[in-house]
Amino acid sequence: MNKLRLGFNCDHVATLRNARGGLYPDPVAAAKQAIAAGADGITAHLREDRRHIRDADMRRLRAEIAAPLNFEMAATAEMLALACELKPHASCLVPEKRTEVTTEGGLDVAGHLGELGPYVAKLKAAGIRVSMFIDPDVAQLDASVAVGAPVVELHTGAYAHAHSEAAIARELARLQTAAAHAAKIGLECHAGHGLTFENVGPVAAIPELVELNIGHFLVGAAVFEGLDAAIQKMRALMDAARR
């Protein structure tokens, strides 16, 4: 079996902490527990407004976890400087708007090649593996190659939020086509956003995918089942889909 990696996004543990202030629940402790339960890596998105993850969290994650750290970030000078200081395993460039509740779509790499190229080059020069968070669109995949990124993460939100069987099938086909094209043009392909116990199987079964990044749902499931159990259940569903 070609094992599919599971990245745990600890952002919304920090959301809970920040809702009341103080130190708990601690996103770094959650990251450590998730790794012990079977997660392969940790993702954290440091937003401009620091609505969940904060600078100190990123520094602690970098210092205290042994698993790969994926630093989700907007393409800004501030985030570039911090990434180059911390040197995480990977940085995923994502679109970011202050008014959005969560990331609403993929980065328009094709429309911003000239702007994104220098960020990708500087991150790579710092020894950081760069990925682009994009919609499952061939033009965006080709643009990711052109900008120099070795990895893409496909935004699975349209699939996750589709309601009719026809819409689900259509969005799954888009993901399958995009993953196959990514492999064809030499990109490592990840996916994430809105994945749950109920909908992860068909995505996990896409053979070209190497990693899924899941956070909000797992933090919510942990309220009812515990974080260990939620991670282990997701891991089992992903493994079953690969078999």
PDB file of N, CA and C in Angstrom, residues 124-182:
ATOM      1  N   LYS A 124      12.794  28.782  -1.250  1.00  0.00           N
ATOM      2  CA  LYS A 124      13.623  27.653  -1.675  1.00  0.00           C
ATOM      3  C   LYS A 124      15.089  27.886  -1.317  1.00  0.00           C
ATOM      4  N   ALA A 125      15.554  29.119  -1.467  1.00  0.00           N
ATOM      5  CA  ALA A 125      16.947  29.432  -1.129  1.00  0.00           C
ATOM      6  C   ALA A 125      17.216  29.232   0.355  1.00  0.00           C
ATOM      7  N   ALA A 126      16.162  29.364   1.176  1.00  0.00           N
ATOM      8  CA  ALA A 126      16.294  29.149   2.626  1.00  0.00           C
ATOM      9  C   ALA A 126      16.177  27.670   2.989  1.00  0.00           C
ATOM     10  N   GLY A 127      16.031  26.816   1.995  1.00  0.00           N
ATOM     11  CA  GLY A 127      15.942  25.378   2.249  1.00  0.00           C
ATOM     12  C   GLY A 127      14.553  24.898   2.603  1.00  0.00           C
ATOM     13  N   ILE A 128      13.548  25.698   2.255  1.00  0.00           N
ATOM     14  CA  ILE A 128      12.155  25.383   2.596  1.00  0.00           C
ATOM     15  C   ILE A 128      11.445  24.826   1.369  1.00  0.00           C
ATOM     16  N   ARG A 129      10.713  23.742   1.553  1.00  0.00           N
ATOM     17  CA  ARG A 129       9.942  23.136   0.474  1.00  0.00           C
ATOM     18  C   ARG A 129       8.670  23.961   0.278  1.00  0.00           C
ATOM     19  N   VAL A 130       8.435  24.432  -0.925  1.00  0.00           N
ATOM     20  CA  VAL A 130       7.330  25.355  -1.185  1.00  0.00           C
ATOM     21  C   VAL A 130       6.174  24.629  -1.861  1.00  0.00           C
ATOM     22  N   SER A 131       4.967  24.877  -1.360  1.00  0.00           N
ATOM     23  CA  SER A 131       3.774  24.383  -2.036  1.00  0.00           C
ATOM     24  C   SER A 131       2.824  25.542  -2.300  1.00  0.00           C
ATOM     25  N   MET A 132       1.964  25.365  -3.296  1.00  0.00           N
ATOM     26  CA  MET A 132       0.972  26.363  -3.656  1.00  0.00           C
ATOM     27  C   MET A 132      -0.413  25.779  -3.402  1.00  0.00           C
ATOM     28  N   PHE A 133      -1.237  26.493  -2.642  1.00  0.00           N
ATOM     29  CA  PHE A 133      -2.599  26.046  -2.336  1.00  0.00           C
ATOM     30  C   PHE A 133      -3.501  26.549  -3.460  1.00  0.00           C
ATOM     31  N   ILE A 134      -3.954  25.643  -4.303  1.00  0.00           N
ATOM     32  CA  ILE A 134      -4.646  26.042  -5.531  1.00  0.00           C
ATOM     33  C   ILE A 134      -5.942  25.256  -5.718  1.00  0.00           C
ATOM     34  N   ASP A 135      -6.833  25.812  -6.515  1.00  0.00           N
ATOM     35  CA  ASP A 135      -8.004  25.063  -6.945  1.00  0.00           C
ATOM     36  C   ASP A 135      -7.575  23.973  -7.919  1.00  0.00           C
ATOM     37  N   PRO A 136      -8.357  22.897  -8.047  1.00  0.00           N
ATOM     38  CA  PRO A 136      -7.982  21.800  -8.964  1.00  0.00           C
ATOM     39  C   PRO A 136      -8.197  22.198 -10.419  1.00  0.00           C
ATOM     40  N   ASP A 137      -7.275  22.988 -10.921  1.00  0.00           N
ATOM     41  CA  ASP A 137      -7.376  23.591 -12.248  1.00  0.00           C
ATOM     42  C   ASP A 137      -6.044  23.416 -12.971  1.00  0.00           C
ATOM     43  N   VAL A 138      -6.093  22.920 -14.186  1.00  0.00           N
ATOM     44  CA  VAL A 138      -4.866  22.628 -14.938  1.00  0.00           C
ATOM     45  C   VAL A 138      -4.010  23.868 -15.118  1.00  0.00           C
ATOM     46  N   ALA A 139      -4.637  25.017 -15.387  1.00  0.00           N
ATOM     47  CA  ALA A 139      -3.867  26.245 -15.590  1.00  0.00           C
ATOM     48  C   ALA A 139      -3.094  26.624 -14.328  1.00  0.00           C
ATOM     49  N   GLN A 140      -3.698  26.420 -13.159  1.00  0.00           N
ATOM     50  CA  GLN A 140      -3.010  26.736 -11.909  1.00  0.00           C
ATOM     51  C   GLN A 140      -1.884  25.743 -11.624  1.00  0.00           C
ATOM     52  N   LEU A 141      -2.069  24.499 -12.008  1.00  0.00           N
ATOM     53  CA  LEU A 141      -1.004  23.506 -11.869  1.00  0.00           C
ATOM     54  C   LEU A 141       0.184  23.863 -12.751  1.00  0.00           C
ATOM     55  N   ASP A 142      -0.084  24.191 -13.998  1.00  0.00           N
ATOM     56  CA  ASP A 142       0.990  24.569 -14.909  1.00  0.00           C
ATOM     57  C   ASP A 142       1.710  25.829 -14.421  1.00  0.00           C
ATOM     58  N   ALA A 143       0.939  26.770 -13.875  1.00  0.00           N
ATOM     59  CA  ALA A 143       1.540  27.993 -13.353  1.00  0.00           C
ATOM     60  C   ALA A 143       2.413  27.705 -12.133  1.00  0.00           C
ATOM     61  N   SER A 144       2.024  26.727 -11.330  1.00  0.00           N
ATOM     62  CA  SER A 144       2.833  26.363 -10.157  1.00  0.00           C
ATOM     63  C   SER A 144       4.199  25.839 -10.575  1.00  0.00           C
ATOM     64  N   VAL A 145       4.232  25.071 -11.669  1.00  0.00           N
ATOM     65  CA  VAL A 145       5.518  24.629 -12.216  1.00  0.00           C
ATOM     66  C   VAL A 145       6.312  25.835 -12.702  1.00  0.00           C
ATOM     67  N   ALA A 146       5.641  26.742 -13.406  1.00  0.00           N
ATOM     68  CA  ALA A 146       6.325  27.909 -13.970  1.00  0.00           C
ATOM     69  C   ALA A 146       6.926  28.798 -12.885  1.00  0.00           C
ATOM     70  N   VAL A 147       6.258  28.860 -11.727  1.00  0.00           N
ATOM     71  CA  VAL A 147       6.742  29.726 -10.661  1.00  0.00           C
ATOM     72  C   VAL A 147       7.829  29.049  -9.826  1.00  0.00           C
ATOM     73  N   GLY A 148       8.043  27.755 -10.058  1.00  0.00           N
ATOM     74  CA  GLY A 148       9.145  27.056  -9.401  1.00  0.00           C
ATOM     75  C   GLY A 148       8.781  26.247  -8.181  1.00  0.00           C
ATOM     76  N   ALA A 149       7.482  26.082  -7.898  1.00  0.00           N
ATOM     77  CA  ALA A 149       7.075  25.308  -6.722  1.00  0.00           C
ATOM     78  C   ALA A 149       7.120  23.814  -7.033  1.00  0.00           C
ATOM     79  N   PRO A 150       7.676  22.996  -6.136  1.00  0.00           N
ATOM     80  CA  PRO A 150       7.722  21.554  -6.368  1.00  0.00           C
ATOM     81  C   PRO A 150       6.476  20.815  -5.908  1.00  0.00           C
ATOM     82  N   VAL A 151       5.607  21.507  -5.135  1.00  0.00           N
ATOM     83  CA  VAL A 151       4.455  20.860  -4.511  1.00  0.00           C
ATOM     84  C   VAL A 151       3.222  21.740  -4.688  1.00  0.00           C
ATOM     85  N   VAL A 152       2.062  21.106  -4.831  1.00  0.00           N
ATOM     86  CA  VAL A 152       0.789  21.820  -4.792  1.00  0.00           C
ATOM     87  C   VAL A 152      -0.123  21.142  -3.769  1.00  0.00           C
ATOM     88  N   GLU A 153      -1.033  21.927  -3.199  1.00  0.00           N
ATOM     89  CA  GLU A 153      -2.099  21.372  -2.373  1.00  0.00           C
ATOM     90  C   GLU A 153      -3.421  21.764  -3.017  1.00  0.00           C
ATOM     91  N   LEU A 154      -4.203  20.777  -3.393  1.00  0.00           N
ATOM     92  CA  LEU A 154      -5.482  21.028  -4.048  1.00  0.00           C
ATOM     93  C   LEU A 154      -6.542  21.396  -3.017  1.00  0.00           C
ATOM     94  N   HIS A 155      -7.232  22.477  -3.272  1.00  0.00           N
ATOM     95  CA  HIS A 155      -8.316  22.931  -2.399  1.00  0.00           C
ATOM     96  C   HIS A 155      -9.531  22.039  -2.615  1.00  0.00           C
ATOM     97  N   THR A 156      -9.929  21.311  -1.582  1.00  0.00           N
ATOM     98  CA  THR A 156     -11.023  20.346  -1.702  1.00  0.00           C
ATOM     99  C   THR A 156     -12.355  20.904  -1.210  1.00  0.00           C
ATOM    100  N   GLY A 157     -12.432  22.206  -1.003  1.00  0.00           N
ATOM    101  CA  GLY A 157     -13.637  22.810  -0.453  1.00  0.00           C
ATOM    102  C   GLY A 157     -14.871  22.623  -1.317  1.00  0.00           C
ATOM    103  N   ALA A 158     -14.737  22.786  -2.638  1.00  0.00           N
ATOM    104  CA  ALA A 158     -15.909  22.636  -3.506  1.00  0.00           C
ATOM    105  C   ALA A 158     -16.454  21.212  -3.440  1.00  0.00           C
ATOM    106  N   TYR A 159     -15.562  20.234  -3.363  1.00  0.00           N
ATOM    107  CA  TYR A 159     -15.983  18.839  -3.202  1.00  0.00           C
ATOM    108  C   TYR A 159     -16.649  18.638  -1.841  1.00  0.00           C
ATOM    109  N   ALA A 160     -16.015  19.133  -0.793  1.00  0.00           N
ATOM    110  CA  ALA A 160     -16.511  18.906   0.562  1.00  0.00           C
ATOM    111  C   ALA A 160     -17.870  19.560   0.791  1.00  0.00           C
ATOM    112  N   HIS A 161     -18.123  20.679   0.121  1.00  0.00           N
ATOM    113  CA  HIS A 161     -19.359  21.424   0.347  1.00  0.00           C
ATOM    114  C   HIS A 161     -20.428  21.151  -0.700  1.00  0.00           C
ATOM    115  N   ALA A 162     -20.152  20.269  -1.645  1.00  0.00           N
ATOM    116  CA  ALA A 162     -21.161  19.904  -2.643  1.00  0.00           C
ATOM    117  C   ALA A 162     -22.269  19.091  -1.976  1.00  0.00           C
ATOM    118  N   HIS A 163     -23.509  19.298  -2.397  1.00  0.00           N
ATOM    119  CA  HIS A 163     -24.646  18.652  -1.742  1.00  0.00           C
ATOM    120  C   HIS A 163     -25.289  17.548  -2.571  1.00  0.00           C
ATOM    121  N   SER A 164     -25.386  17.732  -3.869  1.00  0.00           N
ATOM    122  CA  SER A 164     -26.029  16.705  -4.691  1.00  0.00           C
ATOM    123  C   SER A 164     -25.011  15.668  -5.133  1.00  0.00           C
ATOM    124  N   GLU A 165     -25.499  14.470  -5.456  1.00  0.00           N
ATOM    125  CA  GLU A 165     -24.601  13.416  -5.932  1.00  0.00           C
ATOM    126  C   GLU A 165     -23.876  13.839  -7.199  1.00  0.00           C
ATOM    127  N   ALA A 166     -24.589  14.551  -8.074  1.00  0.00           N
ATOM    128  CA  ALA A 166     -23.978  15.000  -9.328  1.00  0.00           C
ATOM    129  C   ALA A 166     -22.854  15.994  -9.066  1.00  0.00           C
ATOM    130  N   ALA A 167     -23.081  16.919  -8.130  1.00  0.00           N
ATOM    131  CA  ALA A 167     -22.055  17.916  -7.817  1.00  0.00           C
ATOM    132  C   ALA A 167     -20.850  17.264  -7.151  1.00  0.00           C
ATOM    133  N   ILE A 168     -21.099  16.326  -6.253  1.00  0.00           N
ATOM    134  CA  ILE A 168     -19.995  15.617  -5.602  1.00  0.00           C
ATOM    135  C   ILE A 168     -19.162  14.869  -6.636  1.00  0.00           C
ATOM    136  N   ALA A 169     -19.826  14.186  -7.556  1.00  0.00           N
ATOM    137  CA  ALA A 169     -19.118  13.433  -8.597  1.00  0.00           C
ATOM    138  C   ALA A 169     -18.313  14.371  -9.486  1.00  0.00           C
ATOM    139  N   ARG A 170     -18.905  15.511  -9.814  1.00  0.00           N
ATOM    140  CA  ARG A 170     -18.215  16.474 -10.677  1.00  0.00           C
ATOM    141  C   ARG A 170     -16.956  17.014 -10.005  1.00  0.00           C
ATOM    142  N   GLU A 171     -17.077  17.383  -8.721  1.00  0.00           N
ATOM    143  CA  GLU A 171     -15.926  17.945  -8.024  1.00  0.00           C
ATOM    144  C   GLU A 171     -14.862  16.888  -7.753  1.00  0.00           C
ATOM    145  N   LEU A 172     -15.279  15.655  -7.490  1.00  0.00           N
ATOM    146  CA  LEU A 172     -14.301  14.582  -7.308  1.00  0.00           C
ATOM    147  C   LEU A 172     -13.542  14.347  -8.606  1.00  0.00           C
ATOM    148  N   ALA A 173     -14.240  14.391  -9.732  1.00  0.00           N
ATOM    149  CA  ALA A 173     -13.577  14.212 -11.034  1.00  0.00           C
ATOM    150  C   ALA A 173     -12.558  15.321 -11.284  1.00  0.00           C
ATOM    151  N   ARG A 174     -12.888  16.538 -10.880  1.00  0.00           N
ATOM    152  CA  ARG A 174     -11.928  17.650 -11.018  1.00  0.00           C
ATOM    153  C   ARG A 174     -10.668  17.370 -10.214  1.00  0.00           C
ATOM    154  N   LEU A 175     -10.832  16.874  -8.993  1.00  0.00           N
ATOM    155  CA  LEU A 175      -9.673  16.553  -8.148  1.00  0.00           C
ATOM    156  C   LEU A 175      -8.853  15.423  -8.758  1.00  0.00           C
ATOM    157  N   GLN A 176      -9.516  14.397  -9.274  1.00  0.00           N
ATOM    158  CA  GLN A 176      -8.818  13.272  -9.901  1.00  0.00           C
ATOM    159  C   GLN A 176      -8.023  13.722 -11.119  1.00  0.00           C
ATOM    160  N   THR A 177      -8.637  14.552 -11.955  1.00  0.00           N
ATOM    161  CA  THR A 177      -7.962  15.057 -13.153  1.00  0.00           C
ATOM    162  C   THR A 177      -6.767  15.918 -12.779  1.00  0.00           C
ATOM    163  N   ALA A 178      -6.964  16.783 -11.778  1.00  0.00           N
ATOM    164  CA  ALA A 178      -5.884  17.666 -11.358  1.00  0.00           C
ATOM    165  C   ALA A 178      -4.718  16.880 -10.764  1.00  0.00           C
ATOM    166  N   ALA A 179      -5.016  15.893  -9.938  1.00  0.00           N
ATOM    167  CA  ALA A 179      -3.946  15.099  -9.333  1.00  0.00           C
ATOM    168  C   ALA A 179      -3.158  14.335 -10.385  1.00  0.00           C
ATOM    169  N   ALA A 180      -3.858  13.798 -11.366  1.00  0.00           N
ATOM    170  CA  ALA A 180      -3.178  13.072 -12.445  1.00  0.00           C
ATOM    171  C   ALA A 180      -2.292  14.023 -13.252  1.00  0.00           C
ATOM    172  N   HIS A 181      -2.787  15.228 -13.514  1.00  0.00           N
ATOM    173  CA  HIS A 181      -1.985  16.201 -14.272  1.00  0.00           C
ATOM    174  C   HIS A 181      -0.776  16.654 -13.453  1.00  0.00           C
ATOM    175  N   ALA A 182      -0.978  16.832 -12.152  1.00  0.00           N
ATOM    176  CA  ALA A 182       0.149  17.218 -11.299  1.00  0.00           C
ATOM    177  C   ALA A 182       1.271  16.191 -11.377  1.00  0.00           C
TER     178      ALA A 182
END
